[in-house]
Amino acid sequence: MRRHRRRNRPRNWGVIAVFVSLVGLSWWPSVALAAPTAASTTTLPDWPELFLTQIVDGGLANPTFVTHAGDGSDRLFITEKQGRILIVEDGQLLATPFLDISDRTADYSECGLLSVIFPADYAEQGYFLVYYNYDVGALGDLVPPERPDIPNDGCDTVVARFRVTDDPNVADPDSEERLLTQNQPYGNHDGGQMAYGPDGYVYIGLGDGGSGGDPHNLAQDPAILLGKLLRLDIGATGPYTVPADNPFVGQDEFRPEIWAVGLRNPWRFSFDRGAGDLYIADVGQSAYEEVNVQPQTSTGGENYGWNIMEGLHCYPAIVACDTEGYTLPVLEYGRTEARQSPAATSTAGPPIPAWRVSISSATTSTDASGACVVTGRTGCPSCCWRPVGRDAWLVSANEAGEIYVVDLNGALYRLGDTLQVAGPARRAFLPLMVESP
């Protein structure tokens, strides 16, 4: 496989201020965030005062994604890992699922219903796209591996089109049209994110197929979709087509659907609501997590380096590597700074329009004396908190640009600069990347 030319990072990212990579959900009273100490080596911007207001507590089972339909209804659509999509309308969780495909969705390991997206003309067309993992264990194999050396032990990926019924709050599970299917060698690293780009095309993130270290070198294999970012043209009817300006169209060794290569598990990504730049949160192997930024002017073809590189470093670290031709992340953080993986990237709208936010989850524990230890916290040594759930899985925005977080334990939160309901404050600690002047 040929290496791609190095692409420069967006010019406005010459200086990046990085904070701890976590979302902290806390029961502690609201206090101002601590200022940097004199020993700080990083120039830090002013912290905004941010809170997480709980919107839904209960009724959700392992939520993985939250988004909106862009149809003016201001409804929120939440995917659950086991195969349902639920609606929050006027702050209330509706009892009837919008869609229930749990009869075909795998719900083990990292498999599940992982995202849903709606086209810009959803109000007129009534179709939407779903990314889920097929339950091959119960229903049989959906698609075989591409090579004989690749295992066949995963939950195959499906990108499907569904349609809403005459009831705007209920979709038809029998309307499924499978547009893309992909064998998964193992049960982890399934990717799962889809998004409409500013160009109207559908971008889809696929992990490297799982296990650890990409043992079959799939992320760098140009003939396989795993470990890649795809770019497809999907309309209201018919199969998907490949945009003529995809970077590898006409190159026989490449699948033409590929937009970028060399990703380990692009679990979540999003487009800047203003500039159109693409932010990709890629989960690291054992030492470094990373966030990549693809400028709006990109024509695709980036190689983000996995499994030759992990973050800014050679992988494995004991092996020297040539970094020429790889697009390096704009942000990395080590597992000594935060033990969890980047769960989302998002460009914030109101009430925090000036910030670009990269978010993952955090780990807390106690030392031998019983004192609380917050892995990855800096600048707030007295802040010890208990997570509401195991993970903050996704950050997404509604039509107005407000940011929401779903918690795997079953809650939905709104992120803002004020606590919007009475009760104990839940603080949000975020890593923030700030544009240079």
Short mmCIF file of C-alpha atoms in Angstrom, two decimals:
data_model
loop_
_atom_site.label_atom_id
_atom_site.label_comp_id
_atom_site.label_asym_id
_atom_site.label_seq_id
_atom_site.Cartn_x
_atom_site.Cartn_y
_atom_site.Cartn_z
CA MET A 1 0.00 0.00 0.00
CA ARG A 2 1.41 3.36 -0.91
CA ARG A 3 1.74 5.95 1.82
CA HIS A 4 -0.11 9.20 1.43
CA ARG A 5 1.49 12.59 1.50
CA ARG A 6 1.60 14.30 4.84
CA ARG A 7 -1.23 16.75 5.24
CA ASN A 8 -0.77 19.82 7.32
CA ARG A 9 -2.90 20.39 10.37
CA PRO A 10 -5.39 23.26 10.12
CA ARG A 11 -3.46 26.49 10.49
CA ASN A 12 -5.57 27.75 13.37
CA TRP A 13 -4.40 24.80 15.49
CA GLY A 14 -0.78 25.94 15.80
CA VAL A 15 -1.20 26.20 19.58
CA ILE A 16 -3.47 23.85 21.48
CA ALA A 17 -4.28 24.08 25.17
CA VAL A 18 -5.18 20.63 26.45
CA PHE A 19 -7.00 19.71 29.63
CA VAL A 20 -7.72 16.35 31.18
CA SER A 21 -9.66 14.05 28.92
CA LEU A 22 -12.73 13.20 30.88
CA VAL A 23 -16.29 14.04 31.65
CA GLY A 24 -16.83 14.12 35.39
CA LEU A 25 -20.36 13.72 36.72
CA SER A 26 -20.23 14.87 40.30
CA TRP A 27 -22.46 15.11 43.35
CA TRP A 28 -20.18 17.72 44.91
CA PRO A 29 -21.35 21.32 45.33
CA SER A 30 -20.51 23.74 42.57
CA VAL A 31 -17.24 25.58 43.09
CA ALA A 32 -15.06 27.54 40.73
CA LEU A 33 -12.52 25.43 38.90
CA ALA A 34 -9.05 25.78 40.34
CA ALA A 35 -6.63 28.02 38.51
CA PRO A 36 -3.39 26.59 37.10
CA THR A 37 -0.57 26.32 39.61
CA ALA A 38 2.69 28.19 39.27
CA ALA A 39 4.34 24.95 38.22
CA SER A 40 2.05 24.52 35.23
CA THR A 41 3.92 24.14 31.96
CA THR A 42 0.88 24.62 29.73
CA THR A 43 -0.75 27.98 29.08
CA LEU A 44 -4.35 27.47 30.08
CA PRO A 45 -7.36 29.48 28.95
CA ASP A 46 -10.04 30.50 31.40
CA TRP A 47 -12.26 27.61 32.40
CA PRO A 48 -15.93 28.11 31.64
CA GLU A 49 -18.37 27.27 34.43
CA LEU A 50 -20.14 24.18 33.13
CA PHE A 51 -22.85 21.96 34.57
CA LEU A 52 -24.63 18.78 33.58
CA THR A 53 -28.39 19.00 34.06
CA GLN A 54 -30.05 15.61 34.21
CA ILE A 55 -32.94 15.43 31.74
CA VAL A 56 -33.81 11.73 31.90
CA ASP A 57 -33.02 9.30 34.73
CA GLY A 58 -34.47 5.86 34.22
CA GLY A 59 -36.21 4.28 31.26
CA LEU A 60 -33.04 4.10 29.21
CA ALA A 61 -31.01 0.89 28.97
CA ASN A 62 -27.37 1.25 27.92
CA PRO A 63 -27.83 4.34 25.72
CA THR A 64 -25.06 4.76 23.14
CA PHE A 65 -25.98 7.82 21.07
CA VAL A 66 -28.18 10.91 21.10
CA THR A 67 -29.08 13.15 18.17
CA HIS A 68 -31.93 15.09 16.57
CA ALA A 69 -33.84 14.77 13.30
CA GLY A 70 -33.44 18.36 12.11
CA ASP A 71 -37.16 18.52 11.36
CA GLY A 72 -38.03 21.41 13.65
CA SER A 73 -39.63 19.16 16.28
CA ASP A 74 -36.67 19.52 18.71
CA ARG A 75 -37.08 15.86 19.64
CA LEU A 76 -34.03 13.91 20.80
CA PHE A 77 -33.47 10.38 19.50
CA ILE A 78 -31.47 8.03 21.74
CA THR A 79 -30.11 4.67 20.60
CA GLU A 80 -29.86 1.81 23.08
CA LYS A 81 -27.23 -0.87 22.75
CA GLN A 82 -29.71 -3.74 22.58
CA GLY A 83 -31.49 -2.36 19.53
CA ARG A 84 -34.06 0.31 20.36
CA ILE A 85 -34.31 4.00 19.50
CA LEU A 86 -36.27 6.09 22.00
CA ILE A 87 -37.55 9.66 21.77
CA VAL A 88 -37.31 12.45 24.32
CA GLU A 89 -39.95 15.09 23.59
CA ASP A 90 -40.44 18.20 25.71
CA GLY A 91 -38.10 16.71 28.29
CA GLN A 92 -40.09 13.49 28.60
CA LEU A 93 -39.06 10.01 27.51
CA LEU A 94 -41.82 8.53 25.34
CA ALA A 95 -42.94 5.03 26.34
CA THR A 96 -43.18 3.65 22.81
CA PRO A 97 -39.85 3.14 21.01
CA PHE A 98 -39.33 5.00 17.77
CA LEU A 99 -37.69 1.84 16.40
CA ASP A 100 -37.12 -1.61 17.87
CA ILE A 101 -34.75 -3.94 16.01
CA SER A 102 -33.58 -5.87 19.05
CA ASP A 103 -34.63 -9.07 17.25
CA ARG A 104 -31.61 -8.70 14.92
CA THR A 105 -29.13 -6.67 16.96
CA ALA A 106 -26.15 -8.24 18.72
CA ASP A 107 -25.81 -7.00 22.29
CA TYR A 108 -22.55 -8.42 23.58
CA SER A 109 -19.00 -7.13 23.91
CA GLU A 110 -18.89 -3.78 22.04
CA CYS A 111 -21.64 -4.81 19.62
CA GLY A 112 -25.03 -3.14 19.49
CA LEU A 113 -27.13 -0.39 17.94
CA LEU A 114 -24.53 2.36 17.83
CA SER A 115 -25.92 5.37 15.95
CA VAL A 116 -28.75 6.85 13.93
CA ILE A 117 -28.67 9.85 11.57
CA PHE A 118 -31.32 11.79 9.69
CA PRO A 119 -30.90 13.48 6.29
CA ALA A 120 -31.41 17.21 5.91
CA ASP A 121 -34.72 16.60 4.13
CA TYR A 122 -36.00 14.06 6.66
CA ALA A 123 -39.22 16.02 7.22
CA GLU A 124 -40.13 15.46 3.56
CA GLN A 125 -38.49 12.10 2.84
CA GLY A 126 -39.13 10.21 6.08
CA TYR A 127 -36.11 7.90 5.90
CA PHE A 128 -33.13 7.63 8.24
CA LEU A 129 -29.96 5.55 8.59
CA VAL A 130 -29.01 3.16 11.38
CA TYR A 131 -25.65 1.59 12.24
CA TYR A 132 -25.97 -1.69 14.16
CA ASN A 133 -24.24 -5.02 14.65
CA TYR A 134 -26.04 -8.10 13.38
CA ASP A 135 -26.59 -10.98 15.81
CA VAL A 136 -24.71 -13.67 13.90
CA GLY A 137 -24.69 -15.90 16.96
CA ALA A 138 -28.47 -16.27 16.92
CA LEU A 139 -29.24 -15.63 13.25
CA GLY A 140 -26.25 -16.99 11.35
CA ASP A 141 -23.41 -15.38 9.47
CA LEU A 142 -24.31 -12.30 7.46
CA VAL A 143 -21.14 -11.77 5.42
CA PRO A 144 -17.88 -13.80 5.31
CA PRO A 145 -14.36 -12.47 5.98
CA GLU A 146 -12.48 -11.03 3.02
CA ARG A 147 -9.35 -13.13 3.58
CA PRO A 148 -8.90 -16.74 4.74
CA ASP A 149 -6.53 -15.69 7.55
CA ILE A 150 -9.13 -13.43 9.18
CA PRO A 151 -11.24 -14.91 12.02
CA ASN A 152 -15.02 -14.88 11.82
CA ASP A 153 -15.92 -14.38 15.46
CA GLY A 154 -17.53 -10.93 15.51
CA CYS A 155 -20.95 -9.31 15.13
CA ASP A 156 -21.19 -8.10 11.55
CA THR A 157 -21.79 -4.41 10.85
CA VAL A 158 -24.96 -3.24 9.08
CA VAL A 159 -25.75 0.23 7.79
CA ALA A 160 -29.44 0.21 6.94
CA ARG A 161 -32.15 2.58 5.80
CA PHE A 162 -35.50 2.64 7.63
CA ARG A 163 -38.66 4.67 7.17
CA VAL A 164 -41.06 6.38 9.52
CA THR A 165 -44.76 5.45 9.57
CA ASP A 166 -47.71 7.84 9.46
CA ASP A 167 -47.06 8.32 13.17
CA PRO A 168 -44.00 10.63 13.33
CA ASN A 169 -42.95 8.99 16.60
CA VAL A 170 -42.94 5.42 15.27
CA ALA A 171 -40.77 3.91 12.52
CA ASP A 172 -41.37 0.64 10.67
CA PRO A 173 -38.86 -2.09 11.65
CA ASP A 174 -39.87 -4.08 8.56
CA SER A 175 -38.84 -1.26 6.23
CA GLU A 176 -35.16 -2.12 6.61
CA GLU A 177 -32.97 -1.87 3.50
CA ARG A 178 -29.42 -3.03 4.19
CA LEU A 179 -27.06 -0.77 2.31
CA LEU A 180 -23.66 -1.82 3.62
CA THR A 181 -22.59 -4.97 5.46
CA GLN A 182 -19.12 -5.73 6.81
CA ASN A 183 -17.74 -8.84 8.47
CA GLN A 184 -16.28 -8.27 11.93
CA PRO A 185 -13.46 -10.64 12.93
CA TYR A 186 -13.88 -10.03 16.67
CA GLY A 187 -16.51 -8.58 19.00
CA ASN A 188 -14.75 -5.29 19.70
CA HIS A 189 -13.62 -2.20 17.78
CA ASP A 190 -16.85 -1.92 15.82
CA GLY A 191 -16.62 1.82 15.22
CA GLY A 192 -20.24 2.87 15.03
CA GLN A 193 -20.39 6.55 14.14
CA MET A 194 -22.16 8.02 11.11
CA ALA A 195 -22.54 11.67 10.20
CA TYR A 196 -23.66 13.79 7.28
CA GLY A 197 -20.82 16.02 6.16
CA PRO A 198 -21.17 19.61 4.97
CA ASP A 199 -21.06 18.17 1.45
CA GLY A 200 -24.22 16.12 2.09
CA TYR A 201 -22.41 12.78 1.91
CA VAL A 202 -22.54 10.14 4.65
CA TYR A 203 -19.32 9.52 6.60
CA ILE A 204 -19.04 6.17 8.41
CA GLY A 205 -16.37 5.09 10.90
CA LEU A 206 -15.29 1.44 11.07
CA GLY A 207 -12.87 0.05 13.65
CA ASP A 208 -9.97 -2.24 12.81
CA GLY A 209 -11.96 -5.41 13.49
CA GLY A 210 -10.90 -5.91 17.08
CA SER A 211 -8.66 -8.09 19.21
CA GLY A 212 -5.61 -5.96 20.06
CA GLY A 213 -2.84 -4.39 18.03
CA ASP A 214 -4.66 -5.02 14.73
CA PRO A 215 -3.13 -8.51 14.39
CA HIS A 216 -4.21 -8.91 10.75
CA ASN A 217 -3.10 -5.43 9.66
CA LEU A 218 -6.60 -4.52 8.53
CA ALA A 219 -6.44 -0.77 9.16
CA GLN A 220 -3.68 -0.49 6.54
CA ASP A 221 -5.22 -2.98 4.08
CA PRO A 222 -6.60 -0.92 1.16
CA ALA A 223 -8.92 -3.73 0.04
CA ILE A 224 -10.83 -3.93 3.36
CA LEU A 225 -13.13 -1.31 4.92
CA LEU A 226 -12.09 -2.02 8.51
CA GLY A 227 -10.00 0.66 10.21
CA LYS A 228 -11.26 3.25 7.75
CA LEU A 229 -13.46 6.29 7.40
CA LEU A 230 -15.92 5.86 4.52
CA ARG A 231 -17.70 8.50 2.41
CA LEU A 232 -20.89 7.45 0.60
CA ASP A 233 -23.76 9.03 -1.30
CA ILE A 234 -26.99 7.65 0.17
CA GLY A 235 -30.39 8.85 -0.97
CA ALA A 236 -33.99 7.98 -0.28
CA THR A 237 -34.01 4.93 -2.55
CA GLY A 238 -31.61 2.47 -4.11
CA PRO A 239 -28.14 1.35 -3.03
CA TYR A 240 -25.40 3.72 -2.01
CA THR A 241 -23.06 5.12 -4.62
CA VAL A 242 -19.44 6.23 -4.32
CA PRO A 243 -18.79 9.96 -4.86
CA ALA A 244 -16.65 10.44 -7.94
CA ASP A 245 -14.20 12.62 -6.00
CA ASN A 246 -13.44 10.04 -3.30
CA PRO A 247 -9.63 9.93 -3.07
CA PHE A 248 -9.10 6.32 -4.17
CA VAL A 249 -11.62 6.05 -6.99
CA GLY A 250 -9.93 4.35 -9.93
CA GLN A 251 -7.13 2.79 -7.85
CA ASP A 252 -7.61 -0.96 -8.19
CA GLU A 253 -5.99 -1.88 -4.88
CA PHE A 254 -8.38 0.32 -2.89
CA ARG A 255 -12.05 0.01 -2.04
CA PRO A 256 -13.47 3.23 -3.53
CA GLU A 257 -15.69 3.84 -0.50
CA ILE A 258 -12.63 4.71 1.61
CA TRP A 259 -12.11 8.35 2.56
CA ALA A 260 -9.28 7.90 5.10
CA VAL A 261 -7.27 4.97 6.44
CA GLY A 262 -5.23 3.97 9.49
CA LEU A 263 -7.80 4.27 12.29
CA ARG A 264 -8.02 1.91 15.26
CA ASN A 265 -11.54 2.56 16.50
CA PRO A 266 -13.09 5.91 15.48
CA TRP A 267 -15.85 5.42 18.03
CA ARG A 268 -17.14 8.97 17.66
CA PHE A 269 -16.52 11.90 15.33
CA SER A 270 -18.35 15.08 14.38
CA PHE A 271 -18.20 18.02 12.02
CA ASP A 272 -17.62 21.57 13.22
CA ARG A 273 -21.00 23.28 12.94
CA GLY A 274 -19.36 26.44 11.63
CA ALA A 275 -16.10 25.74 9.81
CA GLY A 276 -16.97 22.22 8.66
CA ASP A 277 -13.74 20.64 9.97
CA LEU A 278 -13.99 16.99 10.99
CA TYR A 279 -12.98 15.94 14.52
CA ILE A 280 -12.22 12.23 14.95
CA ALA A 281 -11.82 10.63 18.38
CA ASP A 282 -9.73 7.50 17.87
CA VAL A 283 -9.34 5.02 20.70
CA GLY A 284 -5.74 4.07 21.48
CA GLN A 285 -4.29 0.64 22.14
CA SER A 286 -2.59 0.79 25.53
CA ALA A 287 -0.64 4.02 25.93
CA TYR A 288 -2.14 6.97 24.01
CA GLU A 289 -5.54 8.26 22.97
CA GLU A 290 -5.84 10.72 20.11
CA VAL A 291 -8.06 13.28 18.43
CA ASN A 292 -7.53 13.97 14.74
CA VAL A 293 -8.76 17.07 12.92
CA GLN A 294 -9.40 16.91 9.20
CA PRO A 295 -9.81 20.42 7.75
CA GLN A 296 -12.88 21.23 5.71
CA THR A 297 -10.60 21.76 2.71
CA SER A 298 -9.38 18.15 2.81
CA THR A 299 -9.86 16.07 -0.33
CA GLY A 300 -9.49 12.85 1.67
CA GLY A 301 -6.83 10.19 1.55
CA GLU A 302 -5.31 10.82 4.98
CA ASN A 303 -3.51 7.93 6.65
CA TYR A 304 -3.81 8.34 10.43
CA GLY A 305 -1.10 5.80 11.07
CA TRP A 306 -2.59 2.85 12.95
CA ASN A 307 -1.12 0.24 13.46
CA ILE A 308 2.25 1.77 12.67
CA MET A 309 1.62 4.60 15.12
CA GLU A 310 -0.38 5.14 18.30
CA GLY A 311 -0.93 8.84 18.73
CA LEU A 312 2.37 10.60 18.02
CA HIS A 313 4.40 7.49 18.83
CA CYS A 314 5.59 4.38 17.04
CA TYR A 315 3.63 1.22 17.81
CA PRO A 316 4.84 -0.83 19.47
CA ALA A 317 7.10 1.66 21.20
CA ILE A 318 10.11 -0.64 21.08
CA VAL A 319 10.04 -0.64 17.27
CA ALA A 320 11.30 2.34 15.27
CA CYS A 321 8.99 3.63 12.54
CA ASP A 322 9.03 6.11 9.70
CA THR A 323 6.33 8.72 10.31
CA GLU A 324 6.58 10.25 6.86
CA GLY A 325 3.25 10.17 5.04
CA TYR A 326 1.07 9.85 8.11
CA THR A 327 -1.33 12.53 9.36
CA LEU A 328 -0.59 13.07 13.05
CA PRO A 329 -3.23 13.89 15.66
CA VAL A 330 -3.71 17.41 16.99
CA LEU A 331 -4.24 16.02 20.48
CA GLU A 332 -2.99 12.98 22.30
CA TYR A 333 -3.06 12.03 25.95
CA GLY A 334 -1.44 9.16 27.78
CA ARG A 335 -3.11 6.59 29.96
CA THR A 336 -1.31 8.10 32.93
CA GLU A 337 -3.40 11.23 32.38
CA ALA A 338 -6.75 9.50 31.84
CA ARG A 339 -7.28 5.77 31.74
CA GLN A 340 -10.36 5.84 29.57
CA SER A 341 -10.82 6.29 25.86
CA PRO A 342 -12.03 9.36 23.97
CA ALA A 343 -15.78 8.97 23.67
CA ALA A 344 -16.70 11.97 21.60
CA THR A 345 -15.65 15.11 19.88
CA SER A 346 -18.00 17.99 19.38
CA THR A 347 -17.99 21.64 18.48
CA ALA A 348 -20.16 23.42 20.98
CA GLY A 349 -22.93 25.84 20.16
CA PRO A 350 -24.81 27.90 22.75
CA PRO A 351 -24.16 28.34 25.61
CA ILE A 352 -20.43 27.71 25.07
CA PRO A 353 -19.86 28.72 21.44
CA ALA A 354 -16.17 29.53 21.84
CA TRP A 355 -15.05 26.05 22.81
CA ARG A 356 -14.21 22.91 20.91
CA VAL A 357 -14.66 20.02 23.29
CA SER A 358 -13.06 16.59 23.30
CA ILE A 359 -14.64 14.29 25.84
CA SER A 360 -14.00 10.89 27.29
CA SER A 361 -14.68 9.20 30.60
CA ALA A 362 -12.70 9.04 33.80
CA THR A 363 -11.68 6.58 36.46
CA THR A 364 -11.78 7.07 40.21
CA SER A 365 -10.42 4.83 42.94
CA THR A 366 -9.29 4.96 46.56
CA ASP A 367 -5.78 4.66 47.93
CA ALA A 368 -4.71 2.55 50.92
CA SER A 369 -5.98 5.16 53.38
CA GLY A 370 -9.39 5.36 51.71
CA ALA A 371 -8.74 8.76 50.20
CA CYS A 372 -10.20 9.39 46.75
CA VAL A 373 -7.88 9.33 43.76
CA VAL A 374 -9.14 10.81 40.50
CA THR A 375 -7.12 9.47 37.60
CA GLY A 376 -6.42 12.17 35.05
CA ARG A 377 -7.47 15.20 37.11
CA THR A 378 -5.22 18.26 37.17
CA GLY A 379 -5.95 21.74 38.43
CA CYS A 380 -8.55 20.62 40.95
CA PRO A 381 -6.77 18.49 43.56
CA SER A 382 -9.64 18.62 46.06
CA CYS A 383 -12.27 17.55 43.53
CA CYS A 384 -13.15 13.96 44.29
CA TRP A 385 -16.33 12.75 42.64
CA ARG A 386 -18.32 9.62 41.96
CA PRO A 387 -19.32 8.89 38.38
CA VAL A 388 -23.06 8.56 37.80
CA GLY A 389 -22.41 5.76 35.33
CA ARG A 390 -19.59 3.71 33.91
CA ASP A 391 -19.09 6.02 30.95
CA ALA A 392 -20.23 9.18 29.32
CA TRP A 393 -20.64 7.63 25.91
CA LEU A 394 -21.54 10.45 23.60
CA VAL A 395 -21.79 14.18 23.34
CA SER A 396 -24.13 15.53 20.69
CA ALA A 397 -26.04 18.68 19.95
CA ASN A 398 -29.71 19.38 19.38
CA GLU A 399 -31.04 21.68 16.67
CA ALA A 400 -30.23 24.76 18.75
CA GLY A 401 -26.65 23.62 19.34
CA GLU A 402 -27.10 22.63 22.99
CA ILE A 403 -24.86 19.72 23.95
CA TYR A 404 -26.21 16.50 25.45
CA VAL A 405 -24.49 13.54 27.09
CA VAL A 406 -25.87 10.03 27.44
CA ASP A 407 -24.60 7.87 30.27
CA LEU A 408 -24.33 4.12 29.81
CA ASN A 409 -26.09 3.64 33.12
CA GLY A 410 -29.27 5.14 31.69
CA ALA A 411 -29.29 8.92 32.05
CA LEU A 412 -29.43 11.88 29.66
CA TYR A 413 -27.79 15.21 30.56
CA ARG A 414 -27.67 18.67 29.05
CA LEU A 415 -24.34 20.49 29.21
CA GLY A 416 -24.51 24.19 29.93
CA ASP A 417 -23.19 27.15 31.88
CA THR A 418 -26.02 27.04 34.42
CA LEU A 419 -27.65 24.24 36.39
CA GLN A 420 -31.12 24.24 34.88
CA VAL A 421 -33.00 22.32 37.56
CA ALA A 422 -32.91 22.40 41.33
CA GLY A 423 -30.84 19.78 43.12
CA PRO A 424 -27.23 18.80 43.70
CA ALA A 425 -24.87 20.21 41.11
CA ARG A 426 -23.23 17.87 38.67
CA ARG A 427 -20.01 19.39 37.43
CA ALA A 428 -18.48 18.82 34.02
CA PHE A 429 -14.71 18.68 33.72
CA LEU A 430 -13.61 18.85 30.09
CA PRO A 431 -10.46 18.94 28.04
CA LEU A 432 -10.65 22.00 25.85
CA MET A 433 -8.80 22.70 22.62
CA VAL A 434 -8.55 26.40 21.91
CA GLU A 435 -7.83 28.00 18.57
CA SER A 436 -4.64 29.98 18.48
CA PRO A 437 -4.97 33.71 17.72
#
